[in-house]
Amino acid sequence: MTDNRLPSGGRIDRSLPVDFRFDGRSYAGFKGDTLASALLANGVTLVGRSFKYHRPRGIISAGIEEPNALVTLGAGGRREPNVPATMVELSPGLTAESQNRWPSLGFDLQGINGLFAPLLASGFYYKTFMGPGRRAWMVYEHFIRKAAGLGMAAMEADPDRYETRHDFADVVVVGAGPAGLAAARAAAQAGARVLLVEQDFELGGQMLAEPRGQDWLAGMLAELGSMPGLRLMRRTTAFGLYDGNTLGLLSHADPGAKAAARQVFTLLRAGGIVFATGAVERPMVFSNNDRPGVMLASAIRTYLNRFAVLPGRKVVIGAAADSAYRTAFDLAANGAEVVLADSRAEIDPQLLGQAVRSGVEVHAGTLIVKATGARGVRAVELEGRSGPFRRQCDLVGMAGGWTPVLHLTSHLGVKPQYRQDIDAFIPGGLPTGQFAAGAVTGAATAAEAVRQGHRAGSAAAAAAGYDRKVDAAVLPAFEESGLPHAVQALPFGRKKAFVDFQMDVSLDDIALAQREGYESVEHLKRYTTLGMGTDQGKTSNVNAVRAMAALRGTPMEAAGTTTFRPPYAPVAVGAIAGRAKGHHFRPFRRTPMHDWHVANGADMLEVGLWMRPWYFRSFGADVDEAYVAEMRHVRSAAGLMDISTLGKIAVEGPDAATFLDRVYANGFASLKVGRARYGVMLRDDGIVLDDGTTTRIAENSYFMTTSTAKAADVMSWLEFLLDVAWPELRVSVTSVTDEWAGMSVAGPKSRAVLAAAFPAIDVSNEALPHMGLVEGTFRGSRLRIVRLSYSGERAYEIYVGASQGLAAWEHLLAMGKDSDLRPYGVEALGALRIEKGHVAGPEIDGRTTLADLGMARMVAKRSGYIGAVLGQRPAFLAPDRQRVVGLECAESGKRLRGGAILFAPDEAWQGHGRGRVTSTTFSPDIGKSIGLGLLAADFAGDEVVAVYPMKNEVVRARVVSPVFLDPMGERMHG
Amino acid sequence: MGSFSAFSLLRHAIGGNRHWQRHWRAASPKPSYDVIVVGGGGHGLATAFYLAENHGIRNVAVIEKGYIGGGNVGRNTTVIRSNYLLDGNTQFYEFSMKLWEGLSAALNFNVMFSQRGQIVTAHSADQMDAFSHRANIMRLNGIDAEILGRDEVRRLVPYLDFSDTARFPIHGAILQGRAGTARHDAVAWGYARAASGHGVDIIENCEVIDFLRKGDRIVGVETTRGRIGAERVGLAVAGHTSVLSRKAGLELPIESHVLQAFVTEPVKPLVDHVVAYGADHFYVSQSDKGGLVFGGNLDGYNSYAQRGNAGVLQEVCEAAVALMPNISRLRLLRHWGGIMDMTPDASPIISLTPVPGLYLNGGWCYGGFKATPASGWCFAHMLATGEVHPLTRGYGLDRFRTGHTLDEAGAGPFAWLQ
Amino acid sequence: MADPTAIQGITITRSRCPLVQWQAWGDDDDGFARFAAGRLGASLPAEVGQIVKSDGVTAVKIAPRRFWLLASDPDTVPRGLPGTLGAELDLGEGRERIDIRTPALRDVLARCLAVDWDRTQDRAVFAPLHRVPVMFTRGSTEHGTLVVPRTFAQSIADWLEDC
Amino acid sequence: MLRIHCPCCGPRDHDEFRYAGDASVVRPAHDDPDFEAWYRYVYVRANPKGLHREYWQHVHGCRQWLVVERDTATHTIHSVHFAGQQAS
């Protein structure tokens, strides 16, 4: 294995060696290396296999655009596939594996796919695998899926931690190359709060690979480091630009530091933005241009100068731009033999002179047409003005021109513009407050980038309102040539000339797509999968558009580009989720008595965000046993229920009565002080929104309760009506859900419980009749007792200031001991209301009207309430409209189930039936399974069958009144 | 146009793939057609195909302002299912499912319809009841459905969060085995190729600017490529239905909203089903290329921009990790938006209109992809006969006046909440 | 801030939050202002988010014509707004006060609230924290106070402690 | 994130708000019996591609209902006002 590390130079820290493993072998690199630079330093050139043909692949780039060198990091729950080795900061103990190969990277059985390439051309799968039989595809697909995909994902939960942050800055500068550094300096000097974001772990961008720019860079960094208004975020990729000038940032932890979070997602609200995102070099298209050892020329220069790695000794560089020469000179200076094939006929004489002095052999008007060698490049075939020739080599450089990294600038829909002179797309007209500077605009030299950055930084600060005087830009002191580069001639007809390395899309594939009519670049992308890899086509996009434009005979600008979508670089799903996972996924909402329930044997249940006691284990081993026992207990003695989750709204003001009278379908104008009333609210379309009770506490003060589920909706709705519809009403609404603990005491002994618990309050039937209110205090907190029944028993809702909720609960249980007061859960609560025929969520399903719920009489003589007009539409009055009924199981040993479909006894069991069972329970009183259902009003029979195909069950049921219990209400009124 | 098969693939491969032809003809507009379908998306192309295939009407043009399949058919998460509750929806979507099952063969184009099954998790007893109700309705209508207990779900999809720290524990699930996914672009291309083969003109890069009228009647369209006459004009431009309808003087109960879709980097097979999270807005499947394709809720405000906001990105990723803690390290590759016609009951509109000569297909909300074949079938019937197809009787525009809405979720007349 | 290290040394304290809400009807602004000044010994804050402190009472304008009056002792909170001027509502049991003390307060805040730190100086900020609406004020760069709905208080405290 | 400049709370992310659709439709008086007026109010939407007046409530902030004028094609927000009578 070759040692490609140069004895000196580079920005690596040779005092800190770092051991790592790749495919099971140990290697050594230095702090400051990337995995890619360390692999190259160790002479590892074969690092992966391609997606479709499993061709051997090496490292092409030195950055985020890397299409080939994808590795899997870590293992178990920490397994992370498809990571570009060029973006992995080397750290001790790093373990990487190559992927998409079996049994080994060197010998991959699926490499045979390459032999069948003509069969596997673009879109081949649309033309076959269609038979025999309808499900044939499922068989083929099984194998295709296994072959596709790149690395393997983890099967275990990710054990690492992620964080999300919010941030704000007056000016955000994306990219810390020459333009970005200059922009940040100018903006900060102007007085703006500046945030400079850089994806690399070092600041400097292309300047890091420029030996002549090191002084400038050091000076700049020193100055920026001392500016108070400037913050730096390294290892941070701005991956998306969203509406509202919001940027999505992803920061990686410093692998050398002990960080609690692996990655941090920051949502950054920016005033002005400077995009100094640079450019990536464009590959050249020739046969076998994907062989390991074929690299971007600028990447070679980066490995050489930044990482002190000489990836080859005999180098051929294909050039369409002047930048290739810098790579050639630096290679030659480090002892490499360099041949430069410049596709241009005209070359800057100064460069030529320098080439001669450096010993670089330059061939003008010459193209590389083919690389040879299998697992590594051995030679290239060239075609020059004097005909074809061949050169042995172990490294090939590609300098096909530059592609501005304009992705972010177009995430909000700004269309890129084509610039003929540099054969590239640059950002289109940016909206106010956004600026682009440096190579992203096509700037060819560092000096030009700095000048643009300086201007953009000042302008962005000014746009954000900061215009203090700014010092002149500090320009780098070295010369660069910047002749326009040549438009690449694409070698149509040559085999295996790849345009998109990762997706294995060649020129042939593009030609085929065009032949078949997939001419739009969007069709091209979708048909060939071009640009759809993890690199999102950063190196392939322009070459592909050029190919299609050439095939169609249209100009580049007419061919256009595909839409750039966030994220600019892949972002872990877990990083965006941050800490909102597991039990933190959503906050918990706990009643004041929550801890008591948990400590006293309640099985808790999630109800929206709330936690509620489902049942108490003291009543039975499981819910089915317990809830029936709880029901019996409520009906025979007394039960205590935590109802703090009900929505509670204070309605105050001189016009509150008028307001409620409109809001509720049934009338509230006549409600007297000290009395409560059940009310139903409709939506504007006449469908029931919610139900609850409202109590008139004082002349201008009401206490409304809503269902647990609809509390927030009702609150907003009331505010809407007051703000928008009826601003003339002097009414104030405030949510007091958190203010009051609520508990209900129900059962024949409930009054005795209350009398014992609150001896100072008269709770006699006369003083506190059904729907009556008494007020008092409990341990310094306000106390409201409203006599309301959900269960059909005599029952009281007790509201006490939340701080005393637990105390009141325990007090009631203690004082109610003689009456055998025991707590019960929501399962029993739901069952008790079914026996009483009270409708709830399963019946109020967003499709039912008042009449459907059997409450048409409530509004018989009313108008002017919400939902009155549209509630009279023909569909709501149809004779087969489904209405709430009671159902009683008519077969012993069987039970009704929610979700069963109702049919007439003589009907075929198909279609949608006459209705359905909505809620069911076993009724200890009746000794049967009973339920509520919605049944067509024109159904005349008194018996239905409830069909439940999921359990192959058919149960006969009698249609009865929904009020199973105490139809005269003697229990609750007594 | 030559038929596609393994043999043709081999024959062409030997010939260096140089003799494949365009999949659909590049047509220029004729002065007039029997029927013009505006919109070269899945629904419009399917309509054109069935006009020719079922009704023998071949003098048909599909007019597309951009490239075909560039709208929602090429932007959705490709889920196909027929698990609908309400009378009208159930039968329509099951009919569509049956058409899907024979679609590759009917089109001689592999649309990669893969019946991998859809699982929707349930997180409460009430939700289990609601799913049972749905499953019972499905079975009673001849549609496959199963209710799974927690352990059965765990056997099928062990990577979901079955731990003690799950915020909303999984109680069970509803499964439709015949549900699945298809290759969305291939649906547009397959219909285009088959329609073109029947003589239909597919006219791309041709935008409708206005309608041509004779008295009250619409008799064609004015386009960026000239005037084109037609006996009947059908709109199939979901997302932009309001914009075009206004030109015809039609007022609609439609709002345009954005729904985002997300795809991760490709990985080896991980998710074999379509899985949806019953406790929040998240659904996921894995494409044949290996990427996890997922989605969530609408962005929540009227929008004609085919991009989404960062808030929904966060919501969706949170739900993703809550349901599948193992995908936390997987990386999101792209996310984008599609514009939905949202209706006040989340059900579609295939309807005659008050404007003679104009027929409407729209309002597909976020469920249009799965409906593509049946929508095309029934809309073609309407355009051919002038009559409502029996399967779409519930989809008329008048239902909002009469109250016969089909509100599966019961969310009410609030497009952004549907 | 770029370094995502866990917050070291955070102290979370929960306490009661005595509080009265005044809502003015808006048809007698002068009368309301006079009454309030009499009770408070200072003028009510003019803008939403503005804070006025007087005699152990903190008055915050939380919305147009709506004010919160907070004190550490429930008996200190002014009461007695006449119904002709507006509505008075005691909200002292439905909220909890959570005090956060940490040198990294700014970082904690960045992880919790989508609010620009530089705009929280001397202001009461109403914003969601882990989806729960809260009021945030800061006494110094190392001490912040949240007023949170009581039923979410435990969950919020857990979330903060996990920072 | 859309950034909505709440007249009370300053610029905030839109997900602090509850959306409530078209604000240009006219809500009939509570006792208006006109079916057509209610039908249009509840169902008919102009759904413009361009400027749209719409309701947002700052539920996680001051709870005020606002009318926001926004371009549905670009998401540029042109104005934000209180929905009700001018609040102070």
Coordinates of N, CA and C in Angstrom, one line a residue, chain B residues 168-247:
Chain B
F168 N -47.4 7.7 22.5 CA -48.8 7.2 22.2 C -48.6 5.7 21.8
P169 N -48.8 4.9 22.8 CA -48.5 3.4 22.6 C -49.4 2.9 21.5
I170 N -48.9 1.9 20.8 CA -49.7 1.3 19.7 C -50.6 0.2 20.3
H171 N -51.9 0.4 20.0 CA -52.9 -0.6 20.5 C -53.2 -1.7 19.4
G172 N -53.0 -1.3 18.2 CA -53.3 -2.2 17.1 C -53.3 -1.5 15.8
A173 N -53.9 -2.0 14.8 CA -53.8 -1.3 13.5 C -54.9 -1.9 12.6
I174 N -55.2 -1.1 11.5 CA -56.0 -1.6 10.4 C -55.1 -1.9 9.3
L175 N -55.3 -3.0 8.6 CA -54.4 -3.4 7.5 C -55.3 -3.6 6.2
Q176 N -54.9 -3.0 5.1 CA -55.5 -3.4 3.9 C -54.3 -4.0 3.0
G177 N -54.4 -5.3 2.8 CA -53.3 -6.0 2.1 C -53.2 -5.7 0.7
R178 N -54.3 -5.3 0.1 CA -54.2 -5.0 -1.4 C -53.7 -3.6 -1.6
A179 N -53.6 -2.8 -0.6 CA -53.1 -1.4 -0.8 C -51.7 -1.5 -1.1
G180 N -51.1 -0.3 -1.6 CA -49.7 -0.3 -1.9 C -49.3 0.9 -2.5
T181 N -48.3 0.8 -3.4 CA -47.8 2.0 -4.1 C -47.6 1.7 -5.6
A182 N -47.3 2.7 -6.3 CA -47.0 2.6 -7.7 C -46.0 3.6 -8.1
R183 N -45.4 3.4 -9.2 CA -44.4 4.4 -9.7 C -45.1 5.5 -10.3
H184 N -45.1 6.7 -9.6 CA -46.1 7.7 -10.0 C -45.9 8.3 -11.4
D185 N -44.6 8.6 -11.8 CA -44.4 9.1 -13.1 C -44.9 8.2 -14.2
A186 N -44.6 6.9 -13.9 CA -45.0 5.9 -14.9 C -46.5 5.9 -15.3
V187 N -47.3 6.3 -14.3 CA -48.7 6.3 -14.5 C -49.0 7.3 -15.6
A188 N -48.4 8.5 -15.4 CA -48.6 9.6 -16.4 C -48.1 9.1 -17.8
W189 N -46.9 8.6 -17.8 CA -46.3 8.2 -19.1 C -47.0 7.1 -19.7
G190 N -47.4 6.1 -18.9 CA -48.1 4.9 -19.4 C -49.4 5.3 -20.0
Y191 N -50.2 6.2 -19.3 CA -51.5 6.6 -19.9 C -51.2 7.5 -21.2
A192 N -50.2 8.3 -21.1 CA -49.9 9.1 -22.3 C -49.5 8.3 -23.5
R193 N -48.7 7.3 -23.3 CA -48.3 6.4 -24.4 C -49.5 5.6 -25.0
A194 N -50.3 5.1 -24.1 CA -51.4 4.3 -24.5 C -52.5 5.2 -25.2
A195 N -52.7 6.4 -24.7 CA -53.6 7.3 -25.3 C -53.1 7.8 -26.7
S196 N -51.9 8.1 -26.7 CA -51.3 8.5 -28.0 C -51.4 7.4 -29.0
G197 N -51.2 6.2 -28.5 CA -51.3 5.1 -29.4 C -52.7 4.9 -30.0
H198 N -53.7 5.4 -29.2 CA -55.1 5.4 -29.7 C -55.4 6.6 -30.6
G199 N -54.5 7.5 -30.8 CA -54.7 8.6 -31.6 C -54.9 9.9 -30.9
V200 N -54.9 9.9 -29.6 CA -55.1 11.1 -28.8 C -53.9 12.1 -29.0
D201 N -54.1 13.3 -29.2 CA -53.0 14.3 -29.3 C -52.7 14.8 -27.9
I202 N -51.4 14.6 -27.6 CA -50.9 15.2 -26.3 C -50.1 16.4 -26.6
I203 N -50.6 17.5 -26.2 CA -50.0 18.8 -26.6 C -49.3 19.4 -25.3
E204 N -48.0 19.4 -25.3 CA -47.3 19.9 -24.1 C -46.9 21.4 -24.4
N205 N -46.5 22.1 -23.3 CA -46.1 23.5 -23.4 C -47.2 24.3 -24.1
C206 N -48.4 24.1 -23.7 CA -49.5 24.8 -24.3 C -50.5 25.2 -23.2
E207 N -50.5 26.5 -22.9 CA -51.3 26.9 -21.7 C -52.6 27.5 -22.2
V208 N -53.7 27.1 -21.4 CA -55.0 27.6 -21.7 C -55.1 29.0 -21.1
I209 N -55.4 30.0 -21.9 CA -55.5 31.4 -21.5 C -57.0 31.7 -21.2
D210 N -57.8 31.2 -22.0 CA -59.3 31.5 -21.9 C -60.1 30.4 -22.6
F211 N -61.4 30.6 -22.4 CA -62.3 29.7 -23.1 C -63.0 30.4 -24.3
L212 N -63.3 29.6 -25.3 CA -64.0 30.1 -26.4 C -65.5 29.8 -26.2
R213 N -66.3 30.8 -26.5 CA -67.7 30.7 -26.2 C -68.6 30.9 -27.4
K214 N -69.8 30.3 -27.4 CA -70.8 30.6 -28.4 C -72.0 30.7 -27.5
G215 N -72.5 32.0 -27.4 CA -73.5 32.2 -26.4 C -73.0 31.8 -25.0
D216 N -73.8 31.0 -24.3 CA -73.5 30.5 -23.0 C -72.5 29.4 -23.0
R217 N -72.4 28.8 -24.2 CA -71.7 27.5 -24.3 C -70.2 27.7 -24.5
I218 N -69.5 26.8 -23.9 CA -68.0 26.8 -24.1 C -67.8 25.9 -25.3
V219 N -67.0 26.4 -26.3 CA -66.8 25.6 -27.5 C -65.3 25.5 -27.9
G220 N -64.5 25.7 -26.9 CA -63.1 25.4 -27.1 C -62.2 26.3 -26.2
V221 N -60.9 26.3 -26.5 CA -60.0 27.0 -25.6 C -59.1 27.9 -26.4
E222 N -58.7 29.0 -25.8 CA -57.7 29.9 -26.4 C -56.4 29.5 -25.6
T223 N -55.4 29.2 -26.4 CA -54.2 28.8 -25.8 C -53.0 29.6 -26.2
T224 N -51.8 29.3 -25.6 CA -50.6 30.0 -26.0 C -50.2 29.5 -27.4
R225 N -50.8 28.4 -27.9 CA -50.5 27.9 -29.2 C -51.7 28.0 -30.1
G226 N -52.6 29.0 -29.8 CA -53.7 29.3 -30.7 C -55.0 28.8 -30.1
R227 N -56.1 29.0 -31.0 CA -57.4 28.7 -30.5 C -57.7 27.2 -31.0
I228 N -58.3 26.5 -30.1 CA -58.7 25.1 -30.4 C -60.1 24.9 -30.0
G229 N -60.9 24.4 -31.0 CA -62.3 24.2 -30.8 C -62.6 22.8 -30.2
A230 N -63.7 22.7 -29.6 CA -64.1 21.4 -29.0 C -65.6 21.3 -28.7
E231 N -66.1 20.1 -28.9 CA -67.5 19.9 -28.5 C -67.7 20.0 -27.0
R232 N -66.7 19.4 -26.4 CA -66.8 19.4 -24.9 C -65.4 19.6 -24.3
V233 N -65.4 20.4 -23.3 CA -64.1 20.7 -22.6 C -64.1 20.1 -21.2
G234 N -63.2 19.3 -20.9 CA -63.1 18.8 -19.5 C -61.9 19.4 -18.8
L235 N -62.1 19.9 -17.6 CA -61.0 20.4 -16.8 C -60.5 19.3 -15.8
A236 N -59.2 19.1 -15.9 CA -58.6 18.1 -15.0 C -57.3 18.8 -14.5
V237 N -57.4 19.8 -13.8 CA -56.2 20.7 -13.4 C -56.1 20.9 -11.9
A238 N -56.4 19.8 -11.2 CA -56.5 19.9 -9.7 C -55.2 20.7 -9.2
G239 N -55.4 21.5 -8.3 CA -54.4 22.5 -7.8 C -54.7 23.9 -8.3
H240 N -55.1 23.9 -9.6 CA -55.4 25.2 -10.2 C -56.8 25.3 -10.7
T241 N -57.7 24.4 -10.2 CA -59.0 24.4 -10.7 C -59.7 25.8 -10.6
S242 N -59.5 26.4 -9.4 CA -60.1 27.7 -9.2 C -59.7 28.7 -10.3
V243 N -58.4 28.7 -10.6 CA -57.8 29.7 -11.5 C -58.5 29.6 -12.9
L244 N -58.6 28.3 -13.4 CA -59.2 28.1 -14.7 C -60.7 28.3 -14.7
S245 N -61.3 27.8 -13.6 CA -62.7 27.9 -13.6 C -63.2 29.3 -13.6
R246 N -62.5 30.2 -12.9 CA -62.9 31.6 -12.8 C -63.0 32.1 -14.2
K247 N -62.1 31.7 -15.1 CA -62.1 32.2 -16.5 C -63.4 31.8 -17.2

